[in-house]
């Protein structure tokens, strides 16, 4: 430091002895400004020559013009009037110094300065082509109409470098509009870069800041840049840590925060006195200027500038003004200024519409470049208008703040950024340092609906505070993991109640996953979600991952009872008991008659001694006789007594009738059991009333039948109105008149039946009704048919042998992943 001071003093002494004894070069200045700050810094710049007389400059007349007007005609008129008055005086301006910023004041002043041929040094914001009135300067004009971009215009370019280095896909710049002009930056800042970005003025109050940050987050911005004073940066950080913010606070691995300031004091850093949580921030601030050649000016600036003005902006305006005056001094001493000067009045050119401009033979650019050696912030980089800018470097520091603390607990220099207008090769990292730990992770918010086999909850799985924990499995989860491997992102996932349907009542709000996407509370809706026209009006769908799924019928498989005694069910139990009673009674009666009849065999053995067949009808033989009499084998030898024969004959007649009746009933039983036609299609289901049927309430199947019956009703109303139209001619009406009902009411009747059948409100209860469990048997004594998407039906038939899928699928629609309307994820996922 002592060496720099000594060198500066020596340079000042040399300059003093060179100009000693010489009269100072007098310079008259036309100064145009737009705000009080610029005028204050200009006045400080003039003071430099009063303090440092050794530079051989005497400040003559300063003609000042405040260009803070919004009417271009009024501005041009007033400036011309002032200019003509000045040109008629004895103190005509030698050089113009222009501190206008941008817009009408800047453009209006420049058209006059060019037309008058006044050598000008301008500090207007803008890159090449942004200053419309100086776009078509010829080679000679470029040498004396010079624009140098101020630091506030250049420092913003660091965002472009960081966006490229960090591969950002979204970014927002919150800027202080008192320091920064962004009108020309909206298109050019991140032009030709694949980054969705916004530029917005920073709000001034805490409540408005909280709302502003919330809005930016909800348009999927994850990289935040803050350009402003350190106190303003601190307020934004505090607002972003507000725990009551929607989906906040916004300091996590999903977001990355950057800030920048032009203050040259290394101790003036952002703070977190009002922050409610830990904050990690990458902060850009100017490096210390230590070029020995600029010691004199820096000492002057340190003394004359207030704490408010000690910034790149203050140094820039002072250096620019001093260099402009010294350039005039050098050209004037060489005699080039007098020879080149053109004396014009504004009235001459205003009448011609400023169409023809004078050209000076004056190399102000070369002289201006030479005088910048002693600049406090270093020599300006001069190439051409739009690419002239101050030479400075920013430190890139990563800071970590604890809640409610002013000083950072970590403050590490990671890299430096060299001022420039190209994004590449401007960042130089410190040894073994990067910013890879300050990249906002791509985190998508996913909503899903639990529906096997697409999405299923893992049993006994807990998140344990890990927001990236995944307690789901299934086909869709496997698909998600494949996409994640390709696109490299993290995600949070939660289950909601439904896929999303439009409410029938005004204002027809959506529910389920569609609502989450529509309200931007989720980025992706994953599950067995059908592509429907009304859904496509509010969300976007990727290409289908599961093609054409229709509605099908789930029914219980018919169960045929089997039994060894199935043949007994042909007759009622009472009939069998009567037959059995008759059998015993007849056998007993036959035994009685044979036992006590004088004509029976056992009472007349001598009489029947010569007969070949001799049978004694004891009780055992009577039972056997009655039994075998019912078979084709027959009962054998009949009783000898008349009474016994009469009982046997009666029993034979009874047996014949019983056998005939049994055979007839058996044939009828086997026939009737096959009369119930099985349900094989929706048409079969609609034509019967025995088996109840219904879809789940508010499901896709429910909506399908609701719409079909509405369409039938609408068609009927159209036909009826046509028939009853009195304006139709008789012949036209006759062509529409038929005896039969011309419009089907199939779905209308089915809809009525479904509502009467009490539709289930969830799939579990629907499956239980199909299964005919105890609590559902009373409702559906003859069975229940569940109408649902075919994937659900097939899943139930896969995991249970009790179910069967009936009929062909109808109302087929594909499954796809849904994203927010206009989301780039649609293309990313579709091209996987």
Short mmCIF file of N, CA, C and O in Angstrom, two decimals, residues 308-374:
data_model
loop_
_atom_site.label_atom_id
_atom_site.label_comp_id
_atom_site.label_asym_id
_atom_site.label_seq_id
_atom_site.Cartn_x
_atom_site.Cartn_y
_atom_site.Cartn_z
N UNK A 308 -22.66 6.47 0.46
CA UNK A 308 -23.67 6.07 -0.52
C UNK A 308 -23.08 5.97 -1.92
O UNK A 308 -23.43 5.08 -2.70
N UNK A 309 -22.16 6.88 -2.26
CA UNK A 309 -21.60 6.94 -3.61
C UNK A 309 -20.39 6.05 -3.80
O UNK A 309 -19.88 5.94 -4.93
N UNK A 310 -19.88 5.44 -2.72
CA UNK A 310 -18.70 4.58 -2.86
C UNK A 310 -19.11 3.24 -3.46
O UNK A 310 -19.38 2.26 -2.78
N UNK A 311 -19.14 3.26 -4.77
CA UNK A 311 -19.57 2.08 -5.51
C UNK A 311 -18.94 2.13 -6.89
O UNK A 311 -18.28 3.10 -7.26
N UNK A 312 -19.16 1.06 -7.64
CA UNK A 312 -18.67 1.06 -9.02
C UNK A 312 -19.27 2.21 -9.82
O UNK A 312 -18.59 2.80 -10.68
N UNK A 313 -20.54 2.53 -9.55
CA UNK A 313 -21.19 3.61 -10.28
C UNK A 313 -20.50 4.94 -10.03
O UNK A 313 -20.22 5.71 -10.95
N UNK A 314 -20.22 5.25 -8.75
CA UNK A 314 -19.55 6.50 -8.42
C UNK A 314 -18.18 6.60 -9.05
O UNK A 314 -17.81 7.64 -9.62
N UNK A 315 -17.40 5.53 -8.97
CA UNK A 315 -16.06 5.53 -9.57
C UNK A 315 -16.14 5.69 -11.08
O UNK A 315 -15.33 6.40 -11.70
N UNK A 316 -17.12 5.02 -11.69
CA UNK A 316 -17.25 5.05 -13.14
C UNK A 316 -17.52 6.46 -13.66
O UNK A 316 -16.86 6.94 -14.59
N UNK A 317 -18.51 7.14 -13.06
CA UNK A 317 -18.86 8.47 -13.56
C UNK A 317 -17.73 9.47 -13.38
O UNK A 317 -17.51 10.35 -14.23
N UNK A 318 -16.99 9.34 -12.27
CA UNK A 318 -15.85 10.24 -12.06
C UNK A 318 -14.75 9.97 -13.07
O UNK A 318 -14.20 10.89 -13.69
N UNK A 319 -14.41 8.69 -13.25
CA UNK A 319 -13.38 8.34 -14.24
C UNK A 319 -13.79 8.79 -15.63
O UNK A 319 -12.97 9.31 -16.41
N UNK A 320 -15.06 8.56 -16.00
CA UNK A 320 -15.54 8.91 -17.33
C UNK A 320 -15.42 10.41 -17.57
O UNK A 320 -14.95 10.86 -18.63
N UNK A 321 -15.85 11.22 -16.61
CA UNK A 321 -15.81 12.68 -16.76
C UNK A 321 -14.38 13.19 -16.86
O UNK A 321 -14.05 14.00 -17.74
N UNK A 322 -13.50 12.71 -15.97
CA UNK A 322 -12.11 13.15 -15.98
C UNK A 322 -11.43 12.76 -17.29
O UNK A 322 -10.72 13.56 -17.91
N UNK A 323 -11.66 11.52 -17.74
CA UNK A 323 -11.04 11.07 -18.99
C UNK A 323 -11.52 11.89 -20.18
O UNK A 323 -10.74 12.21 -21.09
N UNK A 324 -12.82 12.23 -20.20
CA UNK A 324 -13.36 13.02 -21.30
C UNK A 324 -12.70 14.40 -21.36
O UNK A 324 -12.33 14.89 -22.44
N UNK A 325 -12.54 15.03 -20.20
CA UNK A 325 -11.92 16.37 -20.15
C UNK A 325 -10.45 16.30 -20.52
O UNK A 325 -9.94 17.15 -21.27
N UNK A 326 -9.76 15.28 -20.02
CA UNK A 326 -8.33 15.14 -20.35
C UNK A 326 -8.15 14.83 -21.84
O UNK A 326 -7.15 15.25 -22.45
N UNK A 327 -9.07 14.08 -22.45
CA UNK A 327 -8.98 13.81 -23.87
C UNK A 327 -9.11 15.11 -24.67
O UNK A 327 -8.39 15.33 -25.66
N UNK A 328 -10.04 15.99 -24.24
CA UNK A 328 -10.15 17.30 -24.90
C UNK A 328 -8.86 18.09 -24.74
O UNK A 328 -8.39 18.73 -25.68
N UNK A 329 -8.30 18.04 -23.52
CA UNK A 329 -7.03 18.77 -23.27
C UNK A 329 -5.95 18.32 -24.24
O UNK A 329 -5.28 19.15 -24.87
N UNK A 330 -5.79 17.00 -24.38
CA UNK A 330 -4.71 16.49 -25.23
C UNK A 330 -4.94 16.85 -26.70
O UNK A 330 -4.01 17.27 -27.41
N UNK A 331 -6.17 16.70 -27.18
CA UNK A 331 -6.46 17.03 -28.59
C UNK A 331 -6.35 18.52 -28.83
O UNK A 331 -5.92 18.96 -29.92
N UNK A 332 -6.72 19.31 -27.83
CA UNK A 332 -6.64 20.76 -27.98
C UNK A 332 -5.19 21.22 -28.07
O UNK A 332 -4.85 22.10 -28.87
N UNK A 333 -4.32 20.62 -27.26
CA UNK A 333 -2.90 20.99 -27.29
C UNK A 333 -2.27 20.62 -28.64
O UNK A 333 -1.38 21.32 -29.12
N UNK A 334 -2.77 19.54 -29.22
CA UNK A 334 -2.23 19.12 -30.52
C UNK A 334 -2.81 19.93 -31.67
O UNK A 334 -2.42 19.75 -32.83
N UNK A 335 -3.80 20.79 -31.36
CA UNK A 335 -4.40 21.62 -32.38
C UNK A 335 -5.44 20.92 -33.22
O UNK A 335 -5.96 21.48 -34.20
N UNK A 336 -5.79 19.73 -32.88
CA UNK A 336 -6.74 18.97 -33.67
C UNK A 336 -8.18 19.36 -33.37
O UNK A 336 -9.06 19.23 -34.22
N UNK A 337 -8.41 19.80 -32.15
CA UNK A 337 -9.81 20.09 -31.78
C UNK A 337 -10.34 21.29 -32.55
O UNK A 337 -11.44 21.26 -33.07
N UNK A 338 -9.53 22.37 -32.63
CA UNK A 338 -9.98 23.59 -33.30
C UNK A 338 -10.25 23.34 -34.77
O UNK A 338 -11.22 23.83 -35.35
N UNK A 339 -9.36 22.56 -35.41
CA UNK A 339 -9.51 22.30 -36.84
C UNK A 339 -10.75 21.45 -37.14
O UNK A 339 -11.31 21.54 -38.22
N UNK A 340 -11.14 20.62 -36.18
CA UNK A 340 -12.23 19.68 -36.45
C UNK A 340 -13.59 20.22 -36.09
O UNK A 340 -14.61 19.73 -36.56
N UNK A 341 -13.65 21.25 -35.27
CA UNK A 341 -14.93 21.67 -34.72
C UNK A 341 -15.83 22.29 -35.78
O UNK A 341 -15.39 23.10 -36.60
N UNK A 342 -17.09 21.93 -35.81
CA UNK A 342 -18.09 22.45 -36.75
C UNK A 342 -19.10 23.27 -35.97
O UNK A 342 -19.68 22.78 -34.99
N UNK A 343 -19.31 24.49 -36.37
CA UNK A 343 -20.22 25.39 -35.67
C UNK A 343 -21.58 25.33 -36.35
O UNK A 343 -21.77 25.85 -37.44
N UNK A 344 -22.52 24.67 -35.71
CA UNK A 344 -23.87 24.53 -36.25
C UNK A 344 -24.89 25.00 -35.23
O UNK A 344 -24.62 25.07 -34.02
N UNK A 345 -26.09 25.31 -35.72
CA UNK A 345 -27.20 25.64 -34.82
C UNK A 345 -28.32 24.63 -35.04
O UNK A 345 -28.47 24.06 -36.12
N UNK A 346 -29.07 24.46 -33.99
CA UNK A 346 -30.13 23.44 -34.03
C UNK A 346 -31.24 23.83 -35.01
O UNK A 346 -31.89 22.97 -35.60
N UNK A 347 -31.45 25.15 -35.20
CA UNK A 347 -32.53 25.60 -36.07
C UNK A 347 -32.29 25.12 -37.50
O UNK A 347 -33.23 24.72 -38.20
N UNK A 348 -31.02 25.13 -37.93
CA UNK A 348 -30.71 24.72 -39.30
C UNK A 348 -31.12 23.27 -39.56
O UNK A 348 -31.66 22.94 -40.61
N UNK A 349 -30.85 22.42 -38.60
CA UNK A 349 -31.12 20.98 -38.80
C UNK A 349 -32.56 20.60 -38.48
O UNK A 349 -33.09 19.65 -39.05
N UNK A 350 -33.17 21.33 -37.58
CA UNK A 350 -34.55 21.00 -37.21
C UNK A 350 -35.48 21.20 -38.41
O UNK A 350 -36.42 20.44 -38.63
N UNK A 351 -35.18 22.23 -39.22
CA UNK A 351 -35.99 22.48 -40.41
C UNK A 351 -35.85 21.36 -41.43
O UNK A 351 -36.76 21.09 -42.22
N UNK A 352 -34.71 20.70 -41.41
CA UNK A 352 -34.45 19.59 -42.35
C UNK A 352 -34.84 18.23 -41.76
O UNK A 352 -34.64 17.21 -42.40
N UNK A 353 -35.37 18.24 -40.52
CA UNK A 353 -35.77 16.98 -39.88
C UNK A 353 -34.59 16.13 -39.44
O UNK A 353 -34.72 14.92 -39.30
N UNK A 354 -33.45 16.74 -39.17
CA UNK A 354 -32.25 16.04 -38.71
C UNK A 354 -31.89 14.88 -39.64
O UNK A 354 -31.53 13.80 -39.21
N UNK A 355 -31.99 15.10 -40.96
CA UNK A 355 -31.72 14.00 -41.88
C UNK A 355 -30.26 13.94 -42.30
O UNK A 355 -29.77 12.88 -42.63
N UNK A 356 -29.59 15.07 -42.31
CA UNK A 356 -28.21 15.11 -42.77
C UNK A 356 -27.31 15.53 -41.61
O UNK A 356 -27.55 16.53 -40.96
N UNK A 357 -26.28 14.72 -41.36
CA UNK A 357 -25.43 14.96 -40.21
C UNK A 357 -24.03 15.37 -40.68
O UNK A 357 -23.51 14.83 -41.67
N UNK A 358 -23.39 16.29 -39.93
CA UNK A 358 -22.01 16.66 -40.26
C UNK A 358 -21.04 15.57 -39.81
O UNK A 358 -21.39 14.73 -38.98
N UNK A 359 -19.88 15.57 -40.37
CA UNK A 359 -18.86 14.60 -39.99
C UNK A 359 -17.59 15.34 -39.61
O UNK A 359 -17.12 16.20 -40.37
N UNK A 360 -17.04 14.99 -38.44
CA UNK A 360 -15.82 15.64 -37.95
C UNK A 360 -14.62 14.72 -38.16
O UNK A 360 -14.74 13.49 -38.07
N UNK A 361 -13.49 15.34 -38.39
CA UNK A 361 -12.24 14.58 -38.47
C UNK A 361 -11.55 14.69 -37.11
O UNK A 361 -10.62 15.49 -36.90
N UNK A 362 -12.06 13.86 -36.16
CA UNK A 362 -11.61 13.98 -34.77
C UNK A 362 -11.56 12.59 -34.13
O UNK A 362 -12.58 11.91 -34.05
N UNK A 363 -10.38 12.20 -33.67
CA UNK A 363 -10.23 10.88 -33.04
C UNK A 363 -10.32 11.02 -31.52
O UNK A 363 -9.33 10.90 -30.79
N UNK A 364 -11.54 11.30 -31.06
CA UNK A 364 -11.74 11.41 -29.61
C UNK A 364 -11.58 10.05 -28.93
O UNK A 364 -11.12 9.98 -27.79
N UNK A 365 -11.95 8.97 -29.63
CA UNK A 365 -11.83 7.62 -29.06
C UNK A 365 -10.39 7.30 -28.68
O UNK A 365 -10.10 6.79 -27.60
N UNK A 366 -9.42 7.63 -29.58
CA UNK A 366 -8.03 7.35 -29.29
C UNK A 366 -7.52 8.13 -28.10
O UNK A 366 -6.81 7.60 -27.24
N UNK A 367 -7.85 9.43 -28.06
CA UNK A 367 -7.40 10.27 -26.94
C UNK A 367 -8.06 9.83 -25.64
O UNK A 367 -7.41 9.81 -24.57
N UNK A 368 -9.34 9.46 -25.72
CA UNK A 368 -10.07 9.01 -24.53
C UNK A 368 -9.46 7.72 -23.96
O UNK A 368 -9.36 7.54 -22.75
N UNK A 369 -9.01 6.88 -24.85
CA UNK A 369 -8.40 5.62 -24.42
C UNK A 369 -7.07 5.87 -23.71
O UNK A 369 -6.75 5.24 -22.71
N UNK A 370 -6.28 6.82 -24.22
CA UNK A 370 -4.97 7.09 -23.62
C UNK A 370 -5.11 7.69 -22.22
O UNK A 370 -4.29 7.42 -21.35
N UNK A 371 -6.10 8.53 -22.02
CA UNK A 371 -6.24 9.20 -20.71
C UNK A 371 -6.74 8.26 -19.63
O UNK A 371 -6.73 8.64 -18.45
N UNK A 372 -7.20 7.07 -20.00
CA UNK A 372 -7.74 6.16 -19.00
C UNK A 372 -6.70 5.39 -18.22
O UNK A 372 -7.05 4.52 -17.40
N UNK A 373 -5.43 5.68 -18.44
CA UNK A 373 -4.36 4.95 -17.75
C UNK A 373 -4.46 5.12 -16.24
O UNK A 373 -4.19 4.19 -15.47
N UNK A 374 -4.83 6.31 -15.81
CA UNK A 374 -4.85 6.61 -14.37
C UNK A 374 -6.24 6.43 -13.75
O UNK A 374 -6.50 6.93 -12.65
#
